[in-house]
């Protein structure tokens, strides 16, 4: 595995540190008036989700891990485990529903997601950035109301609450950004 200097760490990098696999969430480069520059790195453990703040000087070497990304198709859920199938080999894998966290309701039957593996161990799952959902309930459209920075609450068919523009009505399809969990556009 390639080693990189402490000042080359970027958000999103996966590092092997203290015997665990960590994802760099936030990186601040600090240049104090006295002493050498360093990178203050906030990291999240990919196996158990714990967080760690660590300082890396530019002379420090750290192992950078490359994760293998595979497309997996969602089949079904069974006792808190999500069952996926590899699109190429048709092998099935099980992942904990907790891996997706609060984005779990956006997972739909047959949806293809990207699962990141390290030595055949699934560590992370990423949903498509935009997902189409139907509005289950919202306030009725009010004529004459302008769309200038006014939003109203809506409940989607998967139970998630989002804010939508006033012109969007009930039983309409909208596109939701799964990263920000916000309304993106009409479908």
mmCIF file of C-alpha atoms in Angstrom:
data_model
loop_
_atom_site.group_PDB
_atom_site.id
_atom_site.type_symbol
_atom_site.label_atom_id
_atom_site.label_comp_id
_atom_site.label_asym_id
_atom_site.label_seq_id
_atom_site.Cartn_x
_atom_site.Cartn_y
_atom_site.Cartn_z
ATOM 1 C CA UNK A 1 0.000 0.000 0.000
ATOM 2 C CA UNK A 2 1.276 3.482 -0.798
ATOM 3 C CA UNK A 3 2.479 5.706 2.027
ATOM 4 C CA UNK A 4 1.687 9.410 1.857
ATOM 5 C CA UNK A 5 2.977 12.373 3.846
ATOM 6 C CA UNK A 6 0.822 13.895 6.572
ATOM 7 C CA UNK A 7 0.272 17.078 4.536
ATOM 8 C CA UNK A 8 -1.114 15.089 1.565
ATOM 9 C CA UNK A 9 -4.172 13.805 3.462
ATOM 10 C CA UNK A 10 -7.435 14.944 1.860
ATOM 11 C CA UNK A 11 -11.069 14.532 2.953
ATOM 12 C CA UNK A 12 -12.378 11.183 1.745
ATOM 13 C CA UNK A 13 -8.991 9.436 1.929
ATOM 14 C CA UNK A 14 -9.027 6.062 3.668
ATOM 15 C CA UNK A 15 -6.050 5.597 5.986
ATOM 16 C CA UNK A 16 -4.681 2.665 7.944
ATOM 17 C CA UNK A 17 -3.888 4.115 11.382
ATOM 18 C CA UNK A 18 -3.481 2.486 14.830
ATOM 19 C CA UNK A 19 -4.488 -0.895 13.393
ATOM 20 C CA UNK A 20 -7.820 0.321 12.002
ATOM 21 C CA UNK A 21 -9.259 1.700 8.785
ATOM 22 C CA UNK A 22 -10.203 5.387 9.048
ATOM 23 C CA UNK A 23 -11.863 7.769 6.611
ATOM 24 C CA UNK A 24 -10.654 11.387 6.704
ATOM 25 C CA UNK A 25 -13.783 13.487 7.256
ATOM 26 C CA UNK A 26 -12.277 16.938 7.761
ATOM 27 C CA UNK A 27 -8.704 18.152 7.211
ATOM 28 C CA UNK A 28 -7.360 21.504 8.447
ATOM 29 C CA UNK A 29 -3.826 22.557 7.522
ATOM 30 C CA UNK A 30 -2.358 24.590 10.398
ATOM 31 C CA UNK A 31 0.755 26.754 10.155
ATOM 32 C CA UNK A 32 1.550 27.971 13.665
ATOM 33 C CA UNK A 33 3.880 30.922 14.192
ATOM 34 C CA UNK A 34 6.320 28.682 16.010
ATOM 35 C CA UNK A 35 7.167 25.125 15.013
ATOM 36 C CA UNK A 36 6.357 23.128 11.897
ATOM 37 C CA UNK A 37 3.114 22.992 9.983
ATOM 38 C CA UNK A 38 0.732 20.076 10.543
ATOM 39 C CA UNK A 39 -2.584 18.700 9.350
ATOM 40 C CA UNK A 40 -5.372 18.406 11.943
ATOM 41 C CA UNK A 41 -7.415 15.444 10.669
ATOM 42 C CA UNK A 42 -10.861 14.408 11.902
ATOM 43 C CA UNK A 43 -11.310 10.712 11.100
ATOM 44 C CA UNK A 44 -14.168 8.197 11.311
ATOM 45 C CA UNK A 45 -13.547 4.497 11.832
ATOM 46 C CA UNK A 46 -15.036 2.515 8.925
ATOM 47 C CA UNK A 47 -15.691 -0.575 11.046
ATOM 48 C CA UNK A 48 -17.355 0.832 14.174
ATOM 49 C CA UNK A 49 -18.088 4.497 13.343
ATOM 50 C CA UNK A 50 -16.028 5.999 16.188
ATOM 51 C CA UNK A 51 -14.340 9.370 15.614
ATOM 52 C CA UNK A 52 -10.764 10.445 16.225
ATOM 53 C CA UNK A 53 -8.865 13.737 15.914
ATOM 54 C CA UNK A 54 -5.210 13.329 15.027
ATOM 55 C CA UNK A 55 -2.326 15.638 14.109
ATOM 56 C CA UNK A 56 0.007 14.653 11.291
ATOM 57 C CA UNK A 57 3.219 16.589 10.628
ATOM 58 C CA UNK A 58 4.368 16.792 7.016
ATOM 59 C CA UNK A 59 7.237 14.401 7.839
ATOM 60 C CA UNK A 60 4.827 11.732 9.183
ATOM 61 C CA UNK A 61 4.108 8.855 6.822
ATOM 62 C CA UNK A 62 0.676 7.222 6.810
ATOM 63 C CA UNK A 63 -0.685 4.254 4.844
ATOM 64 C CA UNK A 64 -3.330 5.198 2.288
ATOM 65 C CA UNK A 65 -5.760 2.372 1.482
ATOM 66 C CA UNK A 66 -7.549 2.038 -1.820
ATOM 67 C CA UNK A 67 -10.996 0.524 -1.529
ATOM 68 C CA UNK A 68 -12.411 -1.598 -4.315
ATOM 69 C CA UNK A 69 -15.771 -0.286 -5.510
ATOM 70 C CA UNK A 70 -18.411 -2.657 -6.867
ATOM 71 C CA UNK A 71 -21.933 -2.049 -8.088
ATOM 72 C CA UNK A 72 -24.465 -4.038 -6.073
ATOM 73 C CA UNK A 73 -28.190 -4.386 -6.751
ATOM 74 C CA UNK A 74 -30.550 -4.265 -3.744
ATOM 75 C CA UNK A 75 -32.763 -7.351 -3.513
ATOM 76 C CA UNK A 76 -34.550 -7.334 -0.131
ATOM 77 C CA UNK A 77 -34.249 -6.741 3.627
ATOM 78 C CA UNK A 78 -34.265 -9.531 6.209
ATOM 79 C CA UNK A 79 -34.000 -8.958 10.009
ATOM 80 C CA UNK A 80 -32.082 -5.666 9.723
ATOM 81 C CA UNK A 81 -29.765 -7.061 7.060
ATOM 82 C CA UNK A 82 -29.838 -5.748 3.482
ATOM 83 C CA UNK A 83 -29.283 -8.374 0.780
ATOM 84 C CA UNK A 84 -27.414 -7.217 -2.335
ATOM 85 C CA UNK A 85 -26.348 -9.002 -5.509
ATOM 86 C CA UNK A 86 -23.213 -8.324 -7.526
ATOM 87 C CA UNK A 87 -24.332 -7.278 -11.024
ATOM 88 C CA UNK A 88 -21.496 -9.198 -12.717
ATOM 89 C CA UNK A 89 -20.921 -12.363 -10.661
ATOM 90 C CA UNK A 90 -24.459 -12.713 -9.213
ATOM 91 C CA UNK A 91 -22.929 -13.346 -5.766
ATOM 92 C CA UNK A 92 -25.111 -12.191 -2.882
ATOM 93 C CA UNK A 93 -23.826 -10.294 0.158
ATOM 94 C CA UNK A 94 -25.464 -9.124 3.378
ATOM 95 C CA UNK A 95 -24.876 -5.691 4.863
ATOM 96 C CA UNK A 96 -26.257 -4.200 8.052
ATOM 97 C CA UNK A 97 -29.022 -1.633 7.455
ATOM 98 C CA UNK A 98 -27.146 0.645 9.895
ATOM 99 C CA UNK A 99 -24.428 1.069 7.245
ATOM 100 C CA UNK A 100 -26.706 3.466 5.327
ATOM 101 C CA UNK A 101 -27.793 5.320 8.481
ATOM 102 C CA UNK A 102 -30.524 7.926 7.977
ATOM 103 C CA UNK A 103 -30.377 7.429 4.169
ATOM 104 C CA UNK A 104 -31.848 3.914 4.510
ATOM 105 C CA UNK A 105 -35.432 4.964 3.546
ATOM 106 C CA UNK A 106 -34.173 6.078 0.102
ATOM 107 C CA UNK A 107 -33.056 2.537 -0.791
ATOM 108 C CA UNK A 108 -35.592 1.155 -3.283
ATOM 109 C CA UNK A 109 -36.145 -2.341 -4.713
ATOM 110 C CA UNK A 110 -33.768 -3.096 -7.573
ATOM 111 C CA UNK A 111 -31.666 0.046 -6.929
ATOM 112 C CA UNK A 112 -27.974 -0.196 -7.786
ATOM 113 C CA UNK A 113 -25.619 1.209 -5.157
ATOM 114 C CA UNK A 114 -21.823 1.341 -4.850
ATOM 115 C CA UNK A 115 -20.300 -0.793 -2.083
ATOM 116 C CA UNK A 116 -16.676 -0.252 -1.090
ATOM 117 C CA UNK A 117 -14.658 -3.347 -0.152
ATOM 118 C CA UNK A 118 -11.317 -3.831 1.590
ATOM 119 C CA UNK A 119 -10.042 -7.391 1.244
ATOM 120 C CA UNK A 120 -13.564 -8.791 0.661
ATOM 121 C CA UNK A 121 -14.976 -6.911 3.691
ATOM 122 C CA UNK A 122 -17.768 -4.444 2.868
ATOM 123 C CA UNK A 123 -17.030 -1.173 4.661
ATOM 124 C CA UNK A 124 -19.175 1.507 3.069
ATOM 125 C CA UNK A 125 -22.238 1.836 0.843
ATOM 126 C CA UNK A 126 -23.182 4.849 -1.270
ATOM 127 C CA UNK A 127 -26.645 5.520 -2.673
ATOM 128 C CA UNK A 128 -27.138 7.292 -6.008
ATOM 129 C CA UNK A 129 -26.916 11.069 -5.483
ATOM 130 C CA UNK A 130 -30.474 11.664 -6.719
ATOM 131 C CA UNK A 131 -33.513 9.470 -6.040
ATOM 132 C CA UNK A 132 -37.095 9.868 -7.289
ATOM 133 C CA UNK A 133 -39.750 9.833 -4.548
ATOM 134 C CA UNK A 134 -43.506 10.463 -4.444
ATOM 135 C CA UNK A 135 -45.031 13.005 -2.073
ATOM 136 C CA UNK A 136 -47.494 11.244 0.249
ATOM 137 C CA UNK A 137 -48.840 14.335 1.970
ATOM 138 C CA UNK A 138 -48.325 18.096 1.905
ATOM 139 C CA UNK A 139 -50.335 21.270 2.158
ATOM 140 C CA UNK A 140 -52.424 22.113 -0.923
ATOM 141 C CA UNK A 141 -51.074 24.471 -3.575
ATOM 142 C CA UNK A 142 -52.024 28.091 -2.811
ATOM 143 C CA UNK A 143 -52.602 30.274 -5.880
ATOM 144 C CA UNK A 144 -50.691 33.523 -5.988
ATOM 145 C CA UNK A 145 -48.018 32.379 -3.597
ATOM 146 C CA UNK A 146 -44.591 33.226 -4.966
ATOM 147 C CA UNK A 147 -41.754 30.742 -5.003
ATOM 148 C CA UNK A 148 -39.289 33.266 -3.551
ATOM 149 C CA UNK A 149 -37.507 31.338 -0.811
ATOM 150 C CA UNK A 150 -40.668 29.890 0.691
ATOM 151 C CA UNK A 151 -40.874 26.182 1.350
ATOM 152 C CA UNK A 152 -43.538 23.980 2.938
ATOM 153 C CA UNK A 153 -43.158 20.628 4.719
ATOM 154 C CA UNK A 154 -43.954 17.407 2.881
ATOM 155 C CA UNK A 155 -43.879 13.707 3.789
ATOM 156 C CA UNK A 156 -42.538 11.322 1.136
ATOM 157 C CA UNK A 157 -43.857 7.828 0.406
ATOM 158 C CA UNK A 158 -40.886 6.408 2.363
ATOM 159 C CA UNK A 159 -41.774 8.429 5.488
ATOM 160 C CA UNK A 160 -38.980 11.009 5.197
ATOM 161 C CA UNK A 161 -39.906 14.663 5.797
ATOM 162 C CA UNK A 162 -38.476 17.247 3.383
ATOM 163 C CA UNK A 163 -39.162 20.885 2.584
ATOM 164 C CA UNK A 164 -40.579 21.494 -0.916
ATOM 165 C CA UNK A 165 -41.497 24.634 -2.910
ATOM 166 C CA UNK A 166 -45.119 25.792 -2.650
ATOM 167 C CA UNK A 167 -45.990 24.780 -6.245
ATOM 168 C CA UNK A 168 -45.354 21.071 -5.576
ATOM 169 C CA UNK A 169 -48.531 19.177 -4.694
ATOM 170 C CA UNK A 170 -49.516 15.827 -3.233
ATOM 171 C CA UNK A 171 -48.932 12.627 -5.305
ATOM 172 C CA UNK A 172 -46.266 14.354 -7.420
ATOM 173 C CA UNK A 173 -42.876 12.775 -8.067
ATOM 174 C CA UNK A 174 -39.849 14.794 -6.987
ATOM 175 C CA UNK A 175 -36.115 14.179 -7.068
ATOM 176 C CA UNK A 176 -34.365 14.228 -3.676
ATOM 177 C CA UNK A 177 -30.614 14.665 -3.169
ATOM 178 C CA UNK A 178 -29.568 11.757 -0.904
ATOM 179 C CA UNK A 179 -26.425 13.532 0.345
ATOM 180 C CA UNK A 180 -28.200 16.635 1.679
ATOM 181 C CA UNK A 181 -31.639 14.960 2.036
ATOM 182 C CA UNK A 182 -33.263 17.985 0.389
ATOM 183 C CA UNK A 183 -35.636 18.623 -2.518
ATOM 184 C CA UNK A 184 -33.723 18.948 -5.790
ATOM 185 C CA UNK A 185 -36.290 19.246 -8.596
ATOM 186 C CA UNK A 186 -39.541 17.894 -10.000
ATOM 187 C CA UNK A 187 -39.317 14.486 -11.631
#
